[in-house]
Short mmCIF file of C-alpha atoms and ligand atoms in Angstrom, two decimals:
data_model
loop_
_atom_site.label_atom_id
_atom_site.label_comp_id
_atom_site.label_asym_id
_atom_site.label_seq_id
_atom_site.Cartn_x
_atom_site.Cartn_y
_atom_site.Cartn_z
CA MET A 74 202.03 18.15 -96.04
CA VAL A 75 200.15 17.20 -93.00
CA THR A 76 201.88 16.92 -89.85
CA PRO A 77 200.69 13.48 -88.03
CA ASP A 78 199.26 13.60 -84.91
CA LEU A 79 201.62 11.46 -82.66
CA SER A 80 199.91 12.60 -79.28
CA VAL A 81 198.84 10.26 -77.09
CA SER A 82 197.75 9.52 -73.38
CA LEU A 83 199.80 7.88 -71.02
CA GLY A 84 197.71 6.95 -68.34
CA GLY A 85 196.47 10.33 -67.21
CA LEU A 86 199.69 12.19 -68.92
CA ARG A 87 199.01 13.39 -72.33
CA VAL A 88 202.32 13.68 -74.30
CA LYS A 89 203.11 15.48 -77.16
CA ASN A 90 204.74 12.65 -79.09
CA PRO A 91 205.28 8.88 -77.76
CA VAL A 92 209.08 9.24 -77.73
CA LEU A 93 210.89 9.58 -74.07
CA SER A 94 214.16 9.37 -72.54
CA ALA A 95 214.65 6.17 -70.59
CA SER A 96 215.58 6.48 -66.73
CA GLY A 97 219.36 6.25 -66.04
CA THR A 98 220.25 7.14 -69.71
CA PHE A 99 219.58 10.75 -69.79
CA GLY A 100 220.70 12.31 -66.45
CA TYR A 101 218.26 14.57 -65.31
CA GLY A 102 217.35 16.07 -68.49
CA ILE A 103 219.46 19.31 -68.55
CA GLU A 104 222.55 17.50 -69.39
CA PHE A 105 220.93 17.12 -72.86
CA ALA A 106 220.07 20.62 -73.36
CA PRO A 107 223.17 21.50 -75.02
CA PHE A 108 222.36 18.85 -77.87
CA TYR A 109 218.74 19.93 -78.36
CA ASP A 110 215.68 21.42 -77.07
CA ILE A 111 214.30 18.89 -74.86
CA SER A 112 211.27 19.92 -74.53
CA ARG A 113 210.69 18.42 -77.94
CA LEU A 114 210.42 15.21 -76.38
CA GLY A 115 207.20 13.21 -75.31
CA ALA A 116 208.78 13.22 -71.60
CA VAL A 117 212.04 13.11 -69.89
CA VAL A 118 212.14 10.35 -67.59
CA MET A 119 214.49 10.89 -64.48
CA LYS A 120 217.41 8.78 -62.99
CA GLY A 121 215.70 6.59 -60.57
CA LEU A 122 215.25 8.59 -57.65
CA SER A 123 215.51 7.48 -53.72
CA LEU A 124 214.61 9.21 -50.45
CA ALA A 125 218.35 9.96 -49.40
CA PRO A 126 221.39 10.70 -52.11
CA THR A 127 222.92 7.49 -53.02
CA PRO A 128 226.52 6.53 -54.29
CA GLY A 129 225.89 3.91 -55.84
CA ASN A 130 228.17 0.71 -56.72
CA PRO A 131 231.68 1.08 -56.64
CA PRO A 132 233.80 1.34 -60.19
CA GLY A 133 233.78 -0.74 -62.91
CA ARG A 134 230.45 -0.15 -63.28
CA ILE A 135 229.95 -0.13 -67.10
CA VAL A 136 231.09 -2.93 -69.59
CA GLU A 137 230.55 -2.79 -73.37
CA THR A 138 229.14 -5.96 -74.79
CA ALA A 139 229.08 -7.39 -78.36
CA ALA A 140 225.51 -5.74 -78.74
CA GLY A 141 224.84 -3.77 -76.14
CA MET A 142 226.26 -3.02 -72.46
CA LEU A 143 226.21 -4.14 -68.79
CA ASN A 144 226.02 -1.48 -66.22
CA ALA A 145 225.84 -1.90 -62.47
CA ILE A 146 225.38 1.72 -61.51
CA GLY A 147 223.62 0.80 -58.30
CA LEU A 148 220.99 3.67 -58.79
CA GLN A 149 223.55 6.28 -58.01
CA ASN A 150 221.33 9.67 -57.21
CA ILE A 151 220.83 12.89 -55.64
CA GLY A 152 217.98 12.21 -53.62
CA VAL A 153 214.60 13.71 -53.91
CA GLU A 154 215.46 16.69 -51.79
CA ARG A 155 218.14 17.94 -54.15
CA PHE A 156 216.19 16.91 -57.33
CA ILE A 157 213.30 19.17 -56.21
CA GLY A 158 215.32 22.19 -55.07
CA ASP A 159 218.06 22.18 -57.96
CA VAL A 160 216.72 20.35 -60.98
CA VAL A 161 213.20 20.58 -61.17
CA PRO A 162 213.38 24.83 -61.95
CA ARG A 163 215.62 24.02 -64.39
CA LEU A 164 213.59 21.31 -66.10
CA GLU A 165 210.36 23.91 -66.01
CA ASP A 166 212.47 26.79 -67.39
CA ALA A 167 213.23 24.39 -70.37
CA GLY A 168 209.71 23.53 -70.76
CA ALA A 169 209.99 19.61 -70.44
CA THR A 170 207.54 17.28 -69.67
CA PHE A 171 209.22 15.16 -66.88
CA VAL A 172 208.58 11.90 -65.02
CA ALA A 173 210.21 11.05 -61.80
CA ASN A 174 211.39 7.30 -61.45
CA ILE A 175 211.93 5.79 -57.84
CA TYR A 176 212.93 3.40 -55.86
CA GLY A 177 213.32 2.33 -52.43
CA LYS A 178 215.13 -0.27 -50.26
CA THR A 179 211.61 -0.85 -48.49
CA VAL A 180 207.99 -0.50 -49.48
CA GLU A 181 207.51 2.55 -46.87
CA GLU A 182 210.81 4.42 -48.75
CA TYR A 183 208.70 4.07 -52.05
CA GLU A 184 205.80 5.58 -50.21
CA ALA A 185 207.66 8.46 -48.60
CA VAL A 186 209.13 9.38 -52.47
CA ALA A 187 205.85 9.15 -54.02
CA ARG A 188 204.50 11.51 -51.13
CA ARG A 189 207.12 13.87 -51.62
CA LEU A 190 207.24 14.23 -55.21
CA SER A 191 203.47 14.51 -55.54
CA GLU A 192 203.71 17.80 -54.02
CA VAL A 193 205.71 18.90 -57.62
CA LEU A 194 202.89 20.40 -59.48
CA SER A 195 204.75 20.00 -62.72
CA LEU A 196 205.82 16.67 -62.39
CA GLY A 197 203.92 14.77 -65.01
CA ALA A 198 204.08 11.28 -63.66
CA ILE A 199 205.72 8.83 -61.49
CA GLU A 200 207.41 5.77 -62.58
CA VAL A 201 207.90 3.01 -60.22
CA ASN A 202 210.92 1.14 -60.51
CA ALA A 203 210.02 -2.29 -59.25
CA SER A 204 212.87 -3.96 -61.31
CA CYS A 205 216.61 -2.76 -60.91
CA PRO A 206 218.73 -6.08 -60.91
CA ASN A 207 221.74 -4.07 -59.51
CA VAL A 208 220.91 -3.52 -55.96
CA ARG A 209 220.07 -6.13 -53.38
CA GLU A 210 216.98 -4.23 -52.49
CA GLY A 211 216.70 -2.41 -55.97
CA GLY A 212 212.92 -3.29 -56.48
CA MET A 213 213.48 -6.72 -58.28
CA ALA A 214 212.43 -8.62 -54.98
CA PHE A 215 209.04 -6.57 -55.45
CA GLY A 216 208.86 -7.16 -59.09
CA ALA A 217 209.53 -10.89 -59.28
CA THR A 218 206.11 -11.79 -58.52
CA PRO A 219 202.45 -10.52 -58.99
CA GLU A 220 202.02 -10.78 -55.46
CA GLY A 221 204.84 -8.27 -54.98
CA ILE A 222 204.25 -6.14 -57.62
CA ALA A 223 200.72 -5.60 -56.61
CA ARG A 224 201.80 -4.91 -53.00
CA LEU A 225 203.83 -2.19 -54.05
CA THR A 226 201.81 -0.66 -56.56
CA GLY A 227 198.80 -0.72 -54.31
CA ARG A 228 200.84 1.06 -51.35
CA VAL A 229 202.19 3.93 -53.86
CA ARG A 230 198.73 4.23 -55.57
CA LEU A 231 197.37 5.45 -51.99
CA CYS A 232 200.30 7.76 -51.84
CA THR A 233 199.97 9.81 -55.16
CA ALA A 234 197.16 11.35 -57.60
CA LYS A 235 199.80 11.56 -60.16
CA PRO A 236 199.56 9.14 -63.07
CA LEU A 237 201.45 6.08 -61.71
CA TRP A 238 203.76 3.95 -64.34
CA VAL A 239 205.14 0.82 -62.98
CA LYS A 240 208.09 -0.28 -64.53
CA LEU A 241 208.55 -4.08 -65.06
CA SER A 242 211.49 -6.59 -64.66
CA PRO A 243 211.84 -8.83 -67.80
CA ASN A 244 213.84 -11.26 -65.29
CA VAL A 245 210.34 -13.18 -64.80
CA THR A 246 208.77 -15.98 -66.42
CA ASP A 247 205.39 -14.93 -66.81
CA ILE A 248 205.28 -10.68 -67.70
CA ALA A 249 201.63 -10.99 -68.59
CA GLY A 250 200.44 -12.15 -65.20
CA ILE A 251 203.16 -9.52 -63.92
CA ALA A 252 201.53 -6.58 -65.80
CA LYS A 253 198.18 -7.31 -65.21
CA ALA A 254 199.13 -7.78 -61.34
CA ALA A 255 200.15 -4.11 -61.87
CA GLU A 256 197.24 -3.09 -63.38
CA GLY A 257 194.87 -4.37 -60.83
CA SER A 258 196.36 -2.84 -58.14
CA GLY A 259 196.18 0.94 -59.78
CA ALA A 260 199.01 1.36 -62.06
CA ASP A 261 197.95 3.88 -64.89
CA ALA A 262 200.67 2.13 -67.47
CA VAL A 263 203.06 -0.27 -67.37
CA SER A 264 206.58 0.23 -68.65
CA LEU A 265 208.95 -2.26 -69.89
CA ILE A 266 211.49 -3.81 -69.92
CA ASN A 267 214.38 -3.01 -67.76
CA THR A 268 217.52 -4.77 -67.92
CA ILE A 269 218.27 -8.58 -68.30
CA VAL A 270 220.63 -9.71 -65.63
CA GLY A 271 223.93 -10.77 -67.14
CA MET A 272 227.80 -10.79 -66.17
CA ALA A 273 231.14 -10.10 -68.05
CA VAL A 274 234.43 -12.20 -66.89
CA ASP A 275 238.11 -11.38 -67.86
CA HIS A 276 239.80 -14.48 -69.00
CA ARG A 277 243.24 -13.08 -68.22
CA THR A 278 242.59 -11.81 -64.72
CA ARG A 279 240.19 -14.66 -63.91
CA ARG A 280 237.83 -11.92 -62.55
CA PRO A 281 234.31 -10.32 -63.31
CA GLU A 282 234.60 -6.65 -65.03
CA LEU A 283 231.75 -5.55 -62.92
CA SER A 284 232.37 -4.55 -59.07
CA ASN A 285 228.75 -6.24 -58.45
CA VAL A 286 229.78 -9.28 -60.38
CA THR A 287 226.50 -9.35 -62.07
CA GLY A 288 225.04 -6.26 -63.97
CA GLY A 289 221.92 -5.15 -66.62
CA LEU A 290 222.04 -5.98 -69.87
CA SER A 291 220.41 -3.14 -72.12
CA GLY A 292 221.00 -2.07 -75.75
CA PRO A 293 220.11 -3.90 -78.97
CA ALA A 294 220.99 -7.29 -77.72
CA ILE A 295 217.79 -7.11 -75.80
CA LYS A 296 215.12 -5.66 -78.17
CA PRO A 297 214.01 -8.94 -79.48
CA VAL A 298 213.22 -10.15 -75.54
CA ALA A 299 211.59 -6.44 -75.16
CA LEU A 300 209.52 -6.69 -78.12
CA ARG A 301 207.84 -10.34 -77.08
CA MET A 302 207.38 -9.20 -73.64
CA VAL A 303 205.69 -5.84 -74.54
CA TRP A 304 203.53 -7.51 -76.80
CA GLU A 305 202.43 -10.43 -74.30
CA ALA A 306 201.93 -7.66 -71.82
CA ALA A 307 200.11 -5.42 -74.14
CA LYS A 308 197.48 -8.06 -74.82
CA ALA A 309 197.22 -8.88 -71.24
CA VAL A 310 196.26 -5.20 -70.01
CA ARG A 311 193.88 -2.39 -71.13
CA ILE A 312 196.19 0.54 -69.72
CA PRO A 313 199.21 1.82 -71.82
CA VAL A 314 202.39 -0.10 -72.60
CA ILE A 315 205.38 1.95 -72.60
CA GLY A 316 207.93 -0.13 -74.77
CA ILE A 317 211.66 0.03 -73.75
CA GLY A 318 214.76 -2.19 -74.70
CA GLY A 319 217.18 -1.53 -77.55
CA ILE A 320 215.31 1.01 -79.62
CA GLN A 321 218.17 2.83 -81.79
CA SER A 322 215.60 3.71 -84.68
CA GLY A 323 212.29 4.96 -86.15
CA ALA A 324 212.10 1.80 -87.33
CA ASP A 325 212.66 -0.18 -84.02
CA ALA A 326 210.00 2.51 -82.30
CA LEU A 327 207.76 1.18 -84.73
CA GLU A 328 207.71 -2.28 -84.42
CA PHE A 329 207.12 -1.69 -80.71
CA PHE A 330 203.88 0.22 -81.49
CA LEU A 331 202.99 -2.64 -83.90
CA VAL A 332 203.00 -5.18 -80.98
CA GLY A 333 201.04 -2.64 -78.88
CA ALA A 334 203.10 -0.24 -77.20
CA SER A 335 201.46 3.52 -76.99
CA ALA A 336 204.96 5.15 -76.59
CA VAL A 337 208.78 4.03 -76.23
CA GLN A 338 211.59 5.08 -73.92
CA VAL A 339 215.17 5.28 -75.67
CA GLY A 340 218.01 4.31 -73.26
CA THR A 341 221.31 2.93 -74.30
CA ALA A 342 221.28 4.53 -77.61
CA ASN A 343 221.64 7.76 -75.92
CA PHE A 344 225.19 7.07 -75.11
CA ARG A 345 226.14 6.52 -78.71
CA ASN A 346 224.38 9.22 -80.36
CA PRO A 347 223.24 12.01 -77.69
CA ARG A 348 220.49 13.24 -80.68
CA ALA A 349 218.94 9.20 -80.55
CA CYS A 350 215.56 10.33 -79.20
CA ILE A 351 215.20 13.19 -81.89
CA ASP A 352 216.52 11.35 -84.77
CA ILE A 353 213.65 8.53 -83.51
CA LEU A 354 211.12 10.96 -83.46
CA GLU A 355 211.88 12.47 -86.74
CA GLY A 356 212.11 8.68 -87.99
CA ILE A 357 208.60 7.91 -86.85
CA GLU A 358 207.40 11.27 -88.42
CA ALA A 359 209.00 10.58 -91.74
CA PHE A 360 207.28 6.93 -92.08
CA PHE A 361 204.15 8.43 -91.10
CA ARG A 362 204.24 11.26 -93.75
CA GLU A 363 205.11 8.47 -96.30
CA GLU A 364 202.58 6.07 -95.47
CA ARG A 365 200.02 8.82 -95.27
CA ILE A 366 199.26 7.91 -91.61
CA ALA A 367 197.47 10.61 -89.81
CA ARG A 368 197.70 9.39 -86.20
CA LEU A 369 199.58 7.03 -84.02
CA GLU A 370 196.64 4.95 -82.98
CA GLU A 371 196.17 4.06 -86.48
CA TYR A 372 199.08 2.47 -86.52
CA ARG A 373 199.51 1.04 -82.95
CA GLY A 374 198.80 -2.68 -82.39
CA GLY A 375 198.75 -3.32 -86.09
CA LEU A 376 200.59 -6.47 -86.06
CA LYS A 377 199.46 -8.96 -88.46
CA GLU A 378 200.03 -12.10 -86.57
CA GLU A 379 199.59 -14.78 -89.46
CA LYS A 380 203.10 -16.09 -90.68
CA THR A 381 204.62 -14.34 -93.55
CA PRO A 382 203.97 -16.39 -96.79
C1 LIG B 676 223.48 3.13 -67.29
C2 LIG B 676 222.29 2.62 -66.81
C3 LIG B 676 221.47 3.35 -65.67
C4 LIG B 676 219.93 2.88 -65.67
N1 LIG B 676 219.41 3.05 -64.63
C5 LIG B 676 217.89 2.96 -64.50
C6 LIG B 676 217.38 3.52 -63.14
O1 LIG B 676 217.86 4.21 -62.47
N2 LIG B 676 215.99 3.51 -63.09
C7 LIG B 676 215.44 2.58 -63.95
O2 LIG B 676 214.26 2.25 -63.85
N3 LIG B 676 216.02 2.14 -65.05
C8 LIG B 676 217.18 2.35 -65.31
N4 LIG B 676 217.91 1.89 -66.38
C9 LIG B 676 217.10 0.87 -67.25
C10 LIG B 676 216.80 1.76 -68.54
O3 LIG B 676 216.04 2.91 -68.18
C11 LIG B 676 216.06 0.70 -69.54
O4 LIG B 676 214.91 0.00 -68.94
C12 LIG B 676 217.16 -0.29 -70.35
O5 LIG B 676 218.69 0.01 -70.41
C13 LIG B 676 216.47 -0.95 -71.44
O6 LIG B 676 216.17 0.07 -72.07
P1 LIG B 676 217.63 0.31 -73.31
O7 LIG B 676 217.96 -0.84 -74.34
O8 LIG B 676 217.03 1.00 -74.73
O9 LIG B 676 218.82 0.62 -72.68
C14 LIG B 676 219.37 2.08 -66.60
C15 LIG B 676 219.98 1.66 -67.47
C16 LIG B 676 221.30 2.10 -68.08
C17 LIG B 676 221.92 1.56 -69.18
#
């Protein structure tokens, strides 16, 4: 039987398949090496990196909700220098394609992180997190308006020749306008969505469950919102759209391809099933074989928009 060609170009980065891990849910990739060969993934997207190591928010930082989870990790990370010194060689040894997700408190910090990471030859792409809801300056300040996204994207663009992906926030009213602003300022791809701002409270203690009070909702609960936003963004831009939000199965990923996503990132599903990304990849392959679809591009964007009879 013919193996379907799932390779796809993501704004200058050619990946062998469209299943990527989502930032913050897959550590620095090497933590998952005991479960499977991480080089099987299209790419591994790193936990968000800042210039200096960051401890993140105090606990509680995670709450399980009815159809997903809330997190307020606060962008805890080891900082860009330790990432380059300790983690990059191990990712190279593992043969993984890897993408750095970056954030800064100021535009200058984003620029500095991007500049430093650009020196890493094996790095596949830089994903700018313009959308973290859990720290005051976690990017959402930049990601909330077309002007903010344009300014941040344009400034980081000047600092790197690496493929530049911009990760968008769903906490906006006009996602198409924001995606277009990223494209217009030099983004090679857009990734969406990040988490949706939510909160959880304990009715007995009468307190919020997260130390930060609010957090980011992820998982199956957000999939319909993500699907709608990816559909709107994909119609608005020519650059690849990477779909994220509640993807747990091959079928979920296929829905994102139908509305125009070129690839998907898998987040919360990794916490429930460490092999989630591989199961999703195999689900896509099995469906394409069954339907005799030879290439991802034959299927992508094929949503029939007329209503079901
Ligand atoms: C615990 C946790 C940490 C996250 N950290 C980051 C991060 O550092 N940078 C980022 O861009 N997104 C981060 N995200 C957002 C995810 O990458 C993803 O966009 C979101 O969870 C939606 O996908 P999902 O429903 O498949 O989890 C984080 C999500 C979770 C659950």
